[in-house]
CSV table of C-alpha atoms in Angstrom, one decimal:
chain,number,residue,atom,x,y,z
A,1,GLN,CA,74.4,8.2,-52.4
A,2,VAL,CA,74.7,11.0,-55.0
A,3,PRO,CA,76.9,10.1,-57.9
A,4,LEU,CA,79.2,12.8,-59.0
A,5,VAL,CA,81.4,12.0,-62.0
A,6,GLU,CA,84.4,14.3,-62.7
A,7,SER,CA,86.6,14.7,-65.7
A,8,GLY,CA,89.0,17.1,-67.3
A,9,GLY,CA,92.0,17.2,-65.1
A,10,GLY,CA,95.5,16.9,-66.5
A,11,SER,CA,98.9,18.6,-66.7
A,12,VAL,CA,99.5,22.0,-68.1
A,13,GLN,CA,102.2,24.7,-68.1
A,14,ALA,CA,101.7,27.9,-66.0
A,15,GLY,CA,99.5,30.3,-67.8
A,16,GLY,CA,97.5,27.6,-69.5
A,17,SER,CA,93.9,26.6,-69.1
A,18,LEU,CA,91.8,23.5,-68.2
A,19,ARG,CA,88.1,22.8,-67.9
A,20,LEU,CA,86.8,20.4,-65.3
A,21,SER,CA,83.4,18.8,-65.7
A,22,CYS,CA,81.1,17.1,-63.2
A,23,VAL,CA,78.1,15.2,-64.4
A,24,VAL,CA,75.3,14.8,-61.8
A,25,SER,CA,71.8,13.4,-61.6
A,26,TRP,CA,68.9,15.6,-62.6
A,27,TYR,CA,67.6,15.5,-59.0
A,28,THR,CA,70.9,16.7,-57.6
A,29,TYR,CA,71.3,19.3,-60.2
A,30,ARG,CA,68.0,20.9,-59.5
A,31,ARG,CA,68.1,20.8,-55.7
A,32,TYR,CA,71.7,21.1,-54.5
A,33,CYS,CA,74.4,23.6,-54.2
A,34,MET,CA,77.2,22.4,-56.5
A,35,GLY,CA,80.9,23.3,-56.0
A,36,TRP,CA,84.5,22.5,-56.4
A,37,PHE,CA,87.1,21.9,-53.7
A,38,ARG,CA,90.8,21.2,-54.0
A,39,GLN,CA,93.4,19.6,-51.9
A,40,ALA,CA,97.2,19.9,-52.4
A,41,PRO,CA,99.6,17.5,-50.8
A,42,GLY,CA,100.1,18.2,-47.2
A,43,LYS,CA,97.3,20.8,-47.1
A,44,GLU,CA,93.7,20.9,-46.1
A,45,ARG,CA,90.9,20.6,-48.5
A,46,GLU,CA,89.6,24.1,-49.5
A,47,GLY,CA,86.6,25.5,-51.2
A,48,VAL,CA,87.3,26.9,-54.7
A,49,ALA,CA,83.9,27.9,-56.1
A,50,ASN,CA,80.3,27.1,-55.7
A,51,ILE,CA,76.9,27.9,-57.3
A,52,TYR,CA,73.3,27.4,-56.7
A,53,SER,CA,71.5,26.0,-59.7
A,54,SER,CA,68.3,27.8,-58.8
A,55,GLY,CA,69.5,31.3,-58.4
A,56,GLY,CA,72.9,31.2,-60.0
A,57,SER,CA,74.7,33.0,-57.2
A,58,THR,CA,78.4,32.2,-57.1
A,59,TYR,CA,81.3,32.1,-54.7
A,60,TYR,CA,85.0,32.1,-55.5
A,61,ALA,CA,88.0,31.8,-53.2
A,62,ASP,CA,90.1,34.9,-53.3
A,63,SER,CA,93.0,32.9,-54.8
A,64,VAL,CA,91.0,32.1,-58.0
A,65,LYS,CA,88.9,35.2,-58.5
A,66,GLY,CA,89.3,36.6,-62.0
A,67,ARG,CA,90.9,33.3,-63.2
A,68,PHE,CA,88.3,30.6,-62.6
A,69,ALA,CA,84.7,30.5,-63.6
A,70,ILE,CA,82.0,28.1,-62.4
A,71,SER,CA,79.0,27.4,-64.6
A,72,LEU,CA,76.1,25.0,-65.2
A,73,ASP,CA,74.8,23.4,-68.3
A,74,ASP,CA,71.1,22.7,-67.7
A,75,ALA,CA,70.7,20.5,-70.8
A,76,LYS,CA,73.5,18.2,-69.6
A,77,ASN,CA,73.1,18.4,-65.8
A,78,THR,CA,76.8,19.3,-65.8
A,79,LEU,CA,78.9,21.5,-63.6
A,80,TYR,CA,82.0,23.1,-65.0
A,81,LEU,CA,85.1,24.9,-63.7
A,82,GLN,CA,86.9,26.8,-66.3
A,83,MET,CA,90.4,27.5,-65.1
A,84,ASN,CA,92.5,30.1,-66.9
A,85,SER,CA,95.9,31.6,-66.1
A,86,LEU,CA,96.8,28.6,-64.1
A,87,LYS,CA,99.7,28.8,-61.6
A,88,PRO,CA,101.8,26.1,-60.0
A,89,GLU,CA,100.1,26.8,-56.7
A,90,ASP,CA,96.8,25.6,-58.4
A,91,THR,CA,98.3,22.1,-58.4
A,92,ALA,CA,95.9,19.8,-56.4
A,93,MET,CA,93.3,17.1,-56.6
A,94,TYR,CA,90.0,18.8,-57.5
A,95,TYR,CA,86.8,17.5,-56.2
A,96,CYS,CA,83.2,18.1,-57.3
A,97,ALA,CA,80.8,18.5,-54.3
A,98,ALA,CA,77.1,18.6,-53.7
A,99,ASN,CA,75.2,19.7,-50.6
A,100,SER,CA,71.8,21.1,-49.8
A,101,LEU,CA,73.4,24.4,-48.8
A,102,CYS,CA,76.6,26.1,-50.0
A,103,TYR,CA,79.5,25.8,-47.6
A,104,THR,CA,83.2,26.5,-48.0
A,105,ASN,CA,84.0,24.2,-45.1
A,106,PRO,CA,84.6,20.7,-46.5
A,107,ASP,CA,83.4,19.2,-43.2
A,108,ARG,CA,79.9,20.3,-43.9
A,109,ILE,CA,79.7,18.8,-47.4
A,110,ARG,CA,77.8,15.6,-47.8
A,111,TYR,CA,78.6,14.3,-51.3
A,112,TRP,CA,81.9,14.1,-53.1
A,113,GLY,CA,83.2,13.0,-56.4
A,114,GLN,CA,86.3,10.8,-56.8
A,115,GLY,CA,88.6,13.7,-57.6
A,116,THR,CA,90.6,14.7,-60.7
A,117,GLN,CA,94.2,15.7,-60.6
A,118,VAL,CA,95.4,19.1,-61.9
A,119,THR,CA,99.1,19.7,-62.2
A,120,VAL,CA,100.6,23.0,-63.3
A,121,SER,CA,104.3,23.2,-64.1
A,122,SER,CA,106.3,26.4,-64.1
């Protein structure tokens, strides 16, 4: 089991910002692809962004490009998702994820955090 501990969710008005954090073990941080997924009520879980800690290459879903930024803090073994210009359609449970390879298909992800709720009001 790979512990992934998320924080930073909450409620915000449209146009606002939030930053999600995910603390991981050193081993996971150095060897896994780290990412964020989200799931809105009645919808399938979808990939939002991911990053390889070794090379730093990133992926963003089209719906969040230019608004969200994924990053790593090497000193803290922490993954972040900075979310700006939030929209009501960003409302969802956000999950931190870790896997040996980067995938956007949630069925291929091995490790999940417990989730943190993000609610954006209009």
